[in-house]
Tab-separated table of C-alpha atoms in Angstrom:
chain	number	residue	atom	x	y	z
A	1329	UNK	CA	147.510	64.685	139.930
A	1330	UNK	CA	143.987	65.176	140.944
A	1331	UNK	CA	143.159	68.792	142.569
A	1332	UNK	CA	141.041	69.680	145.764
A	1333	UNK	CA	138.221	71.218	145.242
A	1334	UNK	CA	139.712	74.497	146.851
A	1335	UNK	CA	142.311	74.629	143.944
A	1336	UNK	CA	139.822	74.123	141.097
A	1337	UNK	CA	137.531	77.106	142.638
A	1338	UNK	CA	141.279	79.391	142.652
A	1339	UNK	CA	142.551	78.231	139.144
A	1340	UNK	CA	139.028	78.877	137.843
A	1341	UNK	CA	139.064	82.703	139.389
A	1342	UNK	CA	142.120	83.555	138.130
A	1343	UNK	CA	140.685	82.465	134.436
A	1344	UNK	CA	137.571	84.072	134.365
A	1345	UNK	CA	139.599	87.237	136.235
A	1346	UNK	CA	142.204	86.920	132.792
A	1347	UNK	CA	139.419	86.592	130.544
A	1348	UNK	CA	137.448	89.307	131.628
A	1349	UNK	CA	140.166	91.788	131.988
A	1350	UNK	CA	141.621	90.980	127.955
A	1351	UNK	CA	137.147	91.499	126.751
A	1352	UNK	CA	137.408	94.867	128.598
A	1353	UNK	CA	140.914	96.107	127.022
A	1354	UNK	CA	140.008	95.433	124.018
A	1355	UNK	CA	136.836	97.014	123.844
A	1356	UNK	CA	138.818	99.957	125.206
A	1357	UNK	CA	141.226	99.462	122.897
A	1358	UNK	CA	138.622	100.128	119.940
A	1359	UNK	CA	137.294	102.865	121.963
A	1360	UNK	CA	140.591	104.797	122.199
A	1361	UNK	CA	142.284	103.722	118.620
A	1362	UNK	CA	139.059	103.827	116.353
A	1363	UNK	CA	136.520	106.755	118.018
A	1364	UNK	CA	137.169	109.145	115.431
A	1365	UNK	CA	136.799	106.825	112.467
A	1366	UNK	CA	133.292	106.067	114.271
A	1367	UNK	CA	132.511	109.159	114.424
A	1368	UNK	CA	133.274	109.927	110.774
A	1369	UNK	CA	131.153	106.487	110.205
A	1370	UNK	CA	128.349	107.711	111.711
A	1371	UNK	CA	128.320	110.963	109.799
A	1372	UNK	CA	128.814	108.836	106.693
A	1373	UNK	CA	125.783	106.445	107.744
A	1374	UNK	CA	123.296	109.165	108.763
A	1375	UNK	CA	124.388	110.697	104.949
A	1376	UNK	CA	123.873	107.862	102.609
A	1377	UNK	CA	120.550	107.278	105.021
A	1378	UNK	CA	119.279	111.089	104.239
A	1379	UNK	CA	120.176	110.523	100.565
A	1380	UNK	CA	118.656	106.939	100.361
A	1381	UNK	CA	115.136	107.993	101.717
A	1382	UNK	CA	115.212	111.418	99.396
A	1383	UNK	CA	116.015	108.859	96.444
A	1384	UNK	CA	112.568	106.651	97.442
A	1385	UNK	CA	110.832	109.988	97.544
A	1386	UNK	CA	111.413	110.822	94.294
A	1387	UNK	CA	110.832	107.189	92.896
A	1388	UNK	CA	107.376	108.172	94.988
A	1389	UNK	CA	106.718	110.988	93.734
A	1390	UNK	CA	107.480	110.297	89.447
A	1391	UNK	CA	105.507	107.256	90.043
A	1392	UNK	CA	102.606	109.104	91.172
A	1393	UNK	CA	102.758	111.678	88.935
A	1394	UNK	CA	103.437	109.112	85.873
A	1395	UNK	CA	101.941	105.763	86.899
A	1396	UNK	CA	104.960	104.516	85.343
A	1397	UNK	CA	106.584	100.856	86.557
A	1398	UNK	CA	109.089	101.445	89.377
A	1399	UNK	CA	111.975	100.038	87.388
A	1400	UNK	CA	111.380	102.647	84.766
A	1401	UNK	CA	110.600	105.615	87.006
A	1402	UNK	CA	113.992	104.538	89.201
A	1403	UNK	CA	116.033	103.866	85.909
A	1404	UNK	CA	115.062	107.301	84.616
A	1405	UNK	CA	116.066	108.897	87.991
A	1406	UNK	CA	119.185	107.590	87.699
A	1407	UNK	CA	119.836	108.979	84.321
A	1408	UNK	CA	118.773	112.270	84.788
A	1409	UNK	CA	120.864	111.926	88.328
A	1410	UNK	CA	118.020	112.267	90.249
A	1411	UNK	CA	116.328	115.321	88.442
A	1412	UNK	CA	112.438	114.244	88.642
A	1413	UNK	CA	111.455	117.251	85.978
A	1414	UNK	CA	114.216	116.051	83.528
A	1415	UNK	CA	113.558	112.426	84.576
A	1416	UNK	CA	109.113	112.802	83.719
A	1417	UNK	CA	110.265	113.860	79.844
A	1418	UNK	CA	112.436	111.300	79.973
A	1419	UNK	CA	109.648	108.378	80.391
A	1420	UNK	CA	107.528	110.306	78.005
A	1421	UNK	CA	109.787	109.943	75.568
A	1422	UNK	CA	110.473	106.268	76.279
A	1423	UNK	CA	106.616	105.719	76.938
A	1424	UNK	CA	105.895	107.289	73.057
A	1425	UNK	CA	108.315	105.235	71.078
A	1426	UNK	CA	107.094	101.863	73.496
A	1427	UNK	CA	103.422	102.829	72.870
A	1428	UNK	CA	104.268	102.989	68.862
A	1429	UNK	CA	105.881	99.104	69.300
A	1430	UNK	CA	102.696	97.978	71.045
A	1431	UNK	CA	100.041	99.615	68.556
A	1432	UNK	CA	100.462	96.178	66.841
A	1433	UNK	CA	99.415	93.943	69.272
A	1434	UNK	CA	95.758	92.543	69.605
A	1435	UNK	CA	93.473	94.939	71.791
A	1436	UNK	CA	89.775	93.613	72.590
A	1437	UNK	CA	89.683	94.731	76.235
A	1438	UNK	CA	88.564	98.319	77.210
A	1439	UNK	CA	84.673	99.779	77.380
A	1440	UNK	CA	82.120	101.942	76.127
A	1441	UNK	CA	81.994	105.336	76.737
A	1442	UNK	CA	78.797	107.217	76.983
A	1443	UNK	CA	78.239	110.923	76.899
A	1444	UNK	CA	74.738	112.885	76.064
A	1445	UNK	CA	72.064	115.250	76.007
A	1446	UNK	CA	68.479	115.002	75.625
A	1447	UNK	CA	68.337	114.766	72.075
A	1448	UNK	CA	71.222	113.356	71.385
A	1449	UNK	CA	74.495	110.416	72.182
A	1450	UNK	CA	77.759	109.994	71.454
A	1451	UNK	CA	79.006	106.124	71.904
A	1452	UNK	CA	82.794	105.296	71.446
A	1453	UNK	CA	85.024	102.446	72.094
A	1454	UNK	CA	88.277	102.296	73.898
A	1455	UNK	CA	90.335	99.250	73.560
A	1456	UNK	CA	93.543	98.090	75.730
A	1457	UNK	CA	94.737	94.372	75.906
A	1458	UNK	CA	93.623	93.597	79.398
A	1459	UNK	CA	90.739	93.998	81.662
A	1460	UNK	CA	93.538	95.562	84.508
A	1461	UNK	CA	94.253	98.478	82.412
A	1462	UNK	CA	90.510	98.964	81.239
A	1463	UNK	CA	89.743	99.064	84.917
A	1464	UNK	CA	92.407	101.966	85.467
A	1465	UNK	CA	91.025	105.408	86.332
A	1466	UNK	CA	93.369	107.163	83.798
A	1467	UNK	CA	91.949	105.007	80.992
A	1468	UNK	CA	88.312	105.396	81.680
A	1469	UNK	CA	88.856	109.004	82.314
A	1470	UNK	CA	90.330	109.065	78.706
A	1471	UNK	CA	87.255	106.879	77.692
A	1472	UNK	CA	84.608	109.382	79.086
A	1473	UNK	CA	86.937	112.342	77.452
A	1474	UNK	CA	86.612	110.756	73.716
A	1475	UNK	CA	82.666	110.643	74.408
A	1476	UNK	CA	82.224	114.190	74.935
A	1477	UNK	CA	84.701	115.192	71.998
A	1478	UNK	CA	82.499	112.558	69.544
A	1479	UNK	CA	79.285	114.286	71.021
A	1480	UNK	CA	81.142	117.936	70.188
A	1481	UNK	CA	81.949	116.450	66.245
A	1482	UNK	CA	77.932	115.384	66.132
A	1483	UNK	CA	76.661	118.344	66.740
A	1484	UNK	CA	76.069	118.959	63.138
A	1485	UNK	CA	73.574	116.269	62.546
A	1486	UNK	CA	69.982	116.456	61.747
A	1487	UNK	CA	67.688	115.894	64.078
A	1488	UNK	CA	66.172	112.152	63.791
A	1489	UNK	CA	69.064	111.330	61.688
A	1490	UNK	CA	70.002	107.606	61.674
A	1491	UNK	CA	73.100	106.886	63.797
A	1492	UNK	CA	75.922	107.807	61.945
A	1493	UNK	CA	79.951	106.867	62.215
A	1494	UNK	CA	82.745	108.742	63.908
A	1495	UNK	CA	85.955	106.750	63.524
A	1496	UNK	CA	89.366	107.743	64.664
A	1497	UNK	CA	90.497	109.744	61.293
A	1498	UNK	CA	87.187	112.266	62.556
A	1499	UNK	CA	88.767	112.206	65.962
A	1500	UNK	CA	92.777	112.132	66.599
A	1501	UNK	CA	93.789	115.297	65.249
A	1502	UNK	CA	90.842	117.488	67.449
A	1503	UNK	CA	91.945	119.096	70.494
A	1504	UNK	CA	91.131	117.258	73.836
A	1505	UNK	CA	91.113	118.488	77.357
A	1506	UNK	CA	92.129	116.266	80.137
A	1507	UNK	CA	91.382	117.181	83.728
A	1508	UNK	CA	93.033	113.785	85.264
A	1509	UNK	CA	95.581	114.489	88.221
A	1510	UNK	CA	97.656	112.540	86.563
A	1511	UNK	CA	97.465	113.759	82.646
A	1512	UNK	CA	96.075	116.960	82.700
A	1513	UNK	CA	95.596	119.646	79.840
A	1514	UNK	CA	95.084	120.409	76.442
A	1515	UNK	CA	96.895	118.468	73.964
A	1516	UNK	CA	95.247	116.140	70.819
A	1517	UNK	CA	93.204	112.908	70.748
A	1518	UNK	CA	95.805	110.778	69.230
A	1519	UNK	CA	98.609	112.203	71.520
A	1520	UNK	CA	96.510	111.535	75.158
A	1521	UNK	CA	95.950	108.029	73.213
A	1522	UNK	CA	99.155	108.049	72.721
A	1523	UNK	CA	100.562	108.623	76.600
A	1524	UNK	CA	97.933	107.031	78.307
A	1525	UNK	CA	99.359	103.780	76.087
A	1526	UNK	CA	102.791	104.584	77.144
A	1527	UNK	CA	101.667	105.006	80.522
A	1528	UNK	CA	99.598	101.746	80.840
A	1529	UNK	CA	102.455	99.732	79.373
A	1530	UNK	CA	99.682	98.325	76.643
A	1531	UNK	CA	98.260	98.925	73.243
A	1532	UNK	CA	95.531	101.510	73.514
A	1533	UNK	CA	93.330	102.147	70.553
A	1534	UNK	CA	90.470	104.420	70.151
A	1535	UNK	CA	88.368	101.884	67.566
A	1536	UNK	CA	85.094	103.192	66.674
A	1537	UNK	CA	82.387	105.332	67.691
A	1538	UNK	CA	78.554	106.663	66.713
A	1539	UNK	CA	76.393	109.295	67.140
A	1540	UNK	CA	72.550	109.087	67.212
A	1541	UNK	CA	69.674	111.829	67.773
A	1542	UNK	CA	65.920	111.967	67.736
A	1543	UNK	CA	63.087	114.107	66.658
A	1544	UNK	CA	61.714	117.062	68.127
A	1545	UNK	CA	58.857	114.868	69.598
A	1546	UNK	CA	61.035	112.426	70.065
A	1547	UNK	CA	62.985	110.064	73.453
A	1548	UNK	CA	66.403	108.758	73.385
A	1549	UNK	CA	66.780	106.064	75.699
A	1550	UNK	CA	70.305	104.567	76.629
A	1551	UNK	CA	71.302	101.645	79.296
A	1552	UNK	CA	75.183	100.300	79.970
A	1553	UNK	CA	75.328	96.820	80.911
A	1554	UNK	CA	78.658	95.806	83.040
A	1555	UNK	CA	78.660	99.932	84.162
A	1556	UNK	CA	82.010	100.342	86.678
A	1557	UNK	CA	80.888	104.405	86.836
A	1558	UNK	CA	78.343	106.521	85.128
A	1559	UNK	CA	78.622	106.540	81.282
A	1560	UNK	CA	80.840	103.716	80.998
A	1561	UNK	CA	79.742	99.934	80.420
A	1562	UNK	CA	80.948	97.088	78.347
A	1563	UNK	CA	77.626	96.366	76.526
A	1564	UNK	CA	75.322	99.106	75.170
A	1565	UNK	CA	72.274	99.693	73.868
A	1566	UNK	CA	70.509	103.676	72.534
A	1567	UNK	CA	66.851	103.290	71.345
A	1568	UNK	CA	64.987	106.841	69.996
A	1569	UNK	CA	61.309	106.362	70.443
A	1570	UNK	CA	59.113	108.734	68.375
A	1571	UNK	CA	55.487	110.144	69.121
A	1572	UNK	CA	53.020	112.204	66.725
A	1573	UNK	CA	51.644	114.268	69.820
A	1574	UNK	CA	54.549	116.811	71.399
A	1575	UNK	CA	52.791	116.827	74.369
A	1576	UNK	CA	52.472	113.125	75.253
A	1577	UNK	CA	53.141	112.286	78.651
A	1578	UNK	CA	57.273	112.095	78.876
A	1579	UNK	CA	57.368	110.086	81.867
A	1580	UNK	CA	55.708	107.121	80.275
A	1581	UNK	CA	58.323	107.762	76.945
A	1582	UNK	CA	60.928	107.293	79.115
A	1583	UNK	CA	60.134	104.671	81.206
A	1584	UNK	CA	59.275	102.312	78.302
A	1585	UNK	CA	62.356	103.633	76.213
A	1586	UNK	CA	64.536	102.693	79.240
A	1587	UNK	CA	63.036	99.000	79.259
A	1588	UNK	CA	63.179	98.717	75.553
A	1589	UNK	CA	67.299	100.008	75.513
A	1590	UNK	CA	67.934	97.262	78.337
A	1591	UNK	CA	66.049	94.461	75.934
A	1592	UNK	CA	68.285	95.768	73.064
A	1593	UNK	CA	70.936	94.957	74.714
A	1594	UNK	CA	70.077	91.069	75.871
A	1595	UNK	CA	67.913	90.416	73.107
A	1596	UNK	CA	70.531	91.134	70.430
A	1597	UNK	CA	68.231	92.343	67.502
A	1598	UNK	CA	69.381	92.734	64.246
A	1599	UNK	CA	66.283	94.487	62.217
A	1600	UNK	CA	63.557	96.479	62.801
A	1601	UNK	CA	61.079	95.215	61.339
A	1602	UNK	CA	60.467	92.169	58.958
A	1603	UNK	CA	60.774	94.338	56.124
A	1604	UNK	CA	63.999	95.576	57.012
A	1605	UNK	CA	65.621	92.207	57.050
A	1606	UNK	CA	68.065	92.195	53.938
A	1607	UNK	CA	67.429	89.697	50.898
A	1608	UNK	CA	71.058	87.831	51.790
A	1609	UNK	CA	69.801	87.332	55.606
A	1610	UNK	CA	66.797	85.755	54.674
A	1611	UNK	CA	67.912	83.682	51.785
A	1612	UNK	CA	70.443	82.415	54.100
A	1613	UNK	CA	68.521	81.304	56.223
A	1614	UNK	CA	65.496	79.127	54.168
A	1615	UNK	CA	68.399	77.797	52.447
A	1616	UNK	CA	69.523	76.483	55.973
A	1617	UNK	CA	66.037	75.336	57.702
A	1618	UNK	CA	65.287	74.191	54.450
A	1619	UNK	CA	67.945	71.426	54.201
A	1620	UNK	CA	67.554	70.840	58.122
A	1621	UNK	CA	63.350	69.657	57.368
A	1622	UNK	CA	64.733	67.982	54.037
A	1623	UNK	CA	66.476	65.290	56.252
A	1624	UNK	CA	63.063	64.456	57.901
A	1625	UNK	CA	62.271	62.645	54.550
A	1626	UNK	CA	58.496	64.582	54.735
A	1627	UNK	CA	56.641	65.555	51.560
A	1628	UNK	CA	57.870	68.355	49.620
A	1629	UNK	CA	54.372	70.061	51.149
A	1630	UNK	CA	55.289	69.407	54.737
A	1631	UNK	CA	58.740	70.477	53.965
A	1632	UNK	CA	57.388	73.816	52.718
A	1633	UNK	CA	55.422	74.376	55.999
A	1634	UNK	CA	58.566	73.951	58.325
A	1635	UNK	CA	60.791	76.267	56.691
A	1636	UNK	CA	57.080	78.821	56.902
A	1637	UNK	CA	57.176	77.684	60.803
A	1638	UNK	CA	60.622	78.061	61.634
A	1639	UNK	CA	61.401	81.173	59.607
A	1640	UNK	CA	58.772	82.858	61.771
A	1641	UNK	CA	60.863	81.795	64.830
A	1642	UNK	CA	63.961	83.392	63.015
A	1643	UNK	CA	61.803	86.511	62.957
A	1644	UNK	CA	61.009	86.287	66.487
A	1645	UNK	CA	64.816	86.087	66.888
A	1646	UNK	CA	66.449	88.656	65.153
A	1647	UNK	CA	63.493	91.253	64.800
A	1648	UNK	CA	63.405	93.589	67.336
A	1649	UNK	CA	59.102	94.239	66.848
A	1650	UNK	CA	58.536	90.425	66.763
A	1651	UNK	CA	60.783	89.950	69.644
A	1652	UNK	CA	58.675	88.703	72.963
A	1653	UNK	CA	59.354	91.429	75.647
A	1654	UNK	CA	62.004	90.522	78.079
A	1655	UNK	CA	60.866	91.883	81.004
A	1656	UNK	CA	57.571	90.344	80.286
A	1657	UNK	CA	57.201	87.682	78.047
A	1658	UNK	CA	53.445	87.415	77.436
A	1659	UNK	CA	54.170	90.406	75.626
A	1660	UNK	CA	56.411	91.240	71.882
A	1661	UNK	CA	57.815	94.249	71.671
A	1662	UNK	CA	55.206	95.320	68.854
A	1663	UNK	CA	52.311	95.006	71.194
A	1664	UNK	CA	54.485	96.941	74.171
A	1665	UNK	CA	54.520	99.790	71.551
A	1666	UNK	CA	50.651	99.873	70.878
A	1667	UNK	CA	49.608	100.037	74.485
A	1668	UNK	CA	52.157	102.344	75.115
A	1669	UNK	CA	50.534	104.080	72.527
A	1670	UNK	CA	47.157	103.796	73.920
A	1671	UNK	CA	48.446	105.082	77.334
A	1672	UNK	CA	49.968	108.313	76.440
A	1673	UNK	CA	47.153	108.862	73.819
A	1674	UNK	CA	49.251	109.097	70.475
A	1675	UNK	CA	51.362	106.594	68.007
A	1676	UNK	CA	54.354	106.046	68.995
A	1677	UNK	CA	57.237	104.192	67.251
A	1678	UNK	CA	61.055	103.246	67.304
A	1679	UNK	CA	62.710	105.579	65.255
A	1680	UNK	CA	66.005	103.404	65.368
A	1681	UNK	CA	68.097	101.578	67.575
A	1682	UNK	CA	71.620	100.606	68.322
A	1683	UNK	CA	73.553	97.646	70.195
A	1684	UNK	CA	77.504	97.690	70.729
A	1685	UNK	CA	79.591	95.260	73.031
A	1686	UNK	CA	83.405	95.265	73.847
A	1687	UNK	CA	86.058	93.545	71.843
A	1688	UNK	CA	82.942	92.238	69.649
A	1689	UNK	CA	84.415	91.064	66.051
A	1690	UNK	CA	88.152	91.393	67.407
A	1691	UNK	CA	89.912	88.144	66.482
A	1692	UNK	CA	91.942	87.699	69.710
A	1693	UNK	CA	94.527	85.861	67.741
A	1694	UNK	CA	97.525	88.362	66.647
A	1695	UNK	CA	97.934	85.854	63.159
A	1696	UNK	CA	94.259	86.810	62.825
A	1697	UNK	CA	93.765	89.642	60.464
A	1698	UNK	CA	89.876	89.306	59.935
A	1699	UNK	CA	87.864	92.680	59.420
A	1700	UNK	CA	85.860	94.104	61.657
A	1701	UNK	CA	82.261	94.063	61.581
A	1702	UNK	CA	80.883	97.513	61.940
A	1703	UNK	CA	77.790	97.668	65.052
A	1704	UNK	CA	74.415	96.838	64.674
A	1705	UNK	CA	72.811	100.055	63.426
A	1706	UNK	CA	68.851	100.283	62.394
């Protein structure tokens, strides 16, 4: 039976009427039935809320004060049940015996720390496995810490003494004071090594340093290649330059010493002079050039003469007075020394130099147990 249009527009009141009047009583219905459980909701809401954000506070705070990784500083919380003091010895203790597991593992990242006086330098090196950690600010502030303490142990060197070694066994039982926000206080080399490895997550080894000092007439030059902040760099090179006449002009010393500790550093010298080279290095080497001109098939004569020429360019190499200049190449470095010389109106020579890079000799392999080579030392 179809309906008027009349009847639809009535049958279609009274639903919408039916439907609106069942939304509202049941809304009441919760209203009246459940307003005190709501109430006791909220209460319970606004709680776990107020405990929730005191819980990221303290996951704030012990990661602040530890730099540890948030699933250790929150798993640490939750043991200690949320007691941050008991919580910070708790990742120390973790940190130490995770540190000890890593001291295995391969370490050639890190830098150079630099620390010195006028007459005197103290280079170490600082190893961790990646450039991230080398770039933290607690590791470089260790870094820089371990250069002053090495400069401390050289203090009772001679004067125009050659550079001289100050390895970890001269080092990690000394007292060391930090004055990091974050690791602060006195405690020993080997334990700050120690927590700032348990801290960093990585294998943190303190693997060599040296100390070098000049003359009373004497300039020590240093320059840090790859330098992120004062007195640290990945490259290095210290050069002590040594005049007859006390009262030469200083500025001149230490301009040219400056240069001359740059060149050390991209040059790569091994010797001093020609004399200095050692019997092995230079036996080596004929044997080499001399088997690279025997394949010419030239006369014995002629084969002579090229080893004569080329061993002169493997002096020009590796010889830091035959070296040409590298700031101006017209110039070697023995000439650079004679009109310095001339200008400041007294002989002046190297005393002795020194070149260290980052990570150099490290086989980067873990199966690799290679030694290391000690620096480059004249």
């Amino acid at each position: 039976m179809a309906l008027s249009s009349a009847t639809k527009r009535f049958l279609g009141s009274i639903l919408h009427n039916r439907l609106l009047s069942s939304s509202f009583t049941y809304t009441d219905s919760r209203c009246d039935v459940g307003g005190g459980g709501l109430a006791i909701f909220s209460r319970s809401f606004s709680a776990e809320v107020s405990s929730s954000s005191n819980q990221m506070n303290l996951i704030k705070q012990l990661r602040e004060r530890t730099s540890a990784p948030i699933k250790d500083v929150k798993a640490a919380l939750i043991q200690c049940n949320w007691d941050i003091e008991a919580a910070q010895k708790d990742l120390r203790k973790r940190g130490k015996v995770l540190a000890s597991k890593k001291s295995a593992r391969t370490a050639a990242e890190g830098f150079l720390a630099l620390a010195q006086t006028e007459s005197k330098a103290a280079l170490i090196e600082l190893n961790c496995e990646t450039d991230f950690v080398a770039r933290n600010d607690i590791f470089q502030h260790l870094a820089l810490s371990l250069a002053k303490q090495a400069l401390l142990v050289g203090g009772a060197s001679q004067q125009g003494a050659e550079p001289f070694q100050v390895g970890p066994e001269n080092l990690e039982d000394l007292k060391l004071y930090l004055e990091h926000p974050k690791i602060s206080g006195e405690t020993t080399v080997q334990n700050a090594i120690t927590e700032v490895a348990a801290m960093m997550g990585e294998n943190v080894r303190f693997r060599r340093g040296f100390v070098m000092s000049t003359s009373l007439n004497g300039v020590l030059s240093t320059y840090l290649h790859t330098s992120p902040q004062p007195g640290l760099g990945r490259i290095a090179g210290i050069l002590t330059l040594e005049v007859e006449d006390g009262n030469s002009q200083l500025d001149a010393l230490q301009r040219v010493g400056s240069e001359l500790a740059m060149h050390v550093v991209a040059a790569k010298p091994l010797f001093l002079t020609k004399d200095l080279v050692s019997s092995e290095a230079l036996a080596s080497e004929r044997e080499i050039l001399k088997s690279q001109a025997e394949t010419t098939g030239k006369s014995q004569m002629a084969i002579d003469k090229m080893v004569e020429g080329r061993l002169r360019k493997y002096f020009e190499d590796v010889v830091l007075m035959e070296q040409k200049f590298v700031m101006n190449d017209a110039l070697n470095v023995k000439t650079l020394l004679n009109n310095l010389s001339n200008e400041v109106g007294s002989p002046v020579k190297i005393g002795s130099f020194f070149r260290m890079e980052v990570g150099e000799g490290i086989q980067r392999l873990e199966e690799s147990s290679a030694s290391e080579p000690v620096a480059q030392v004249v």
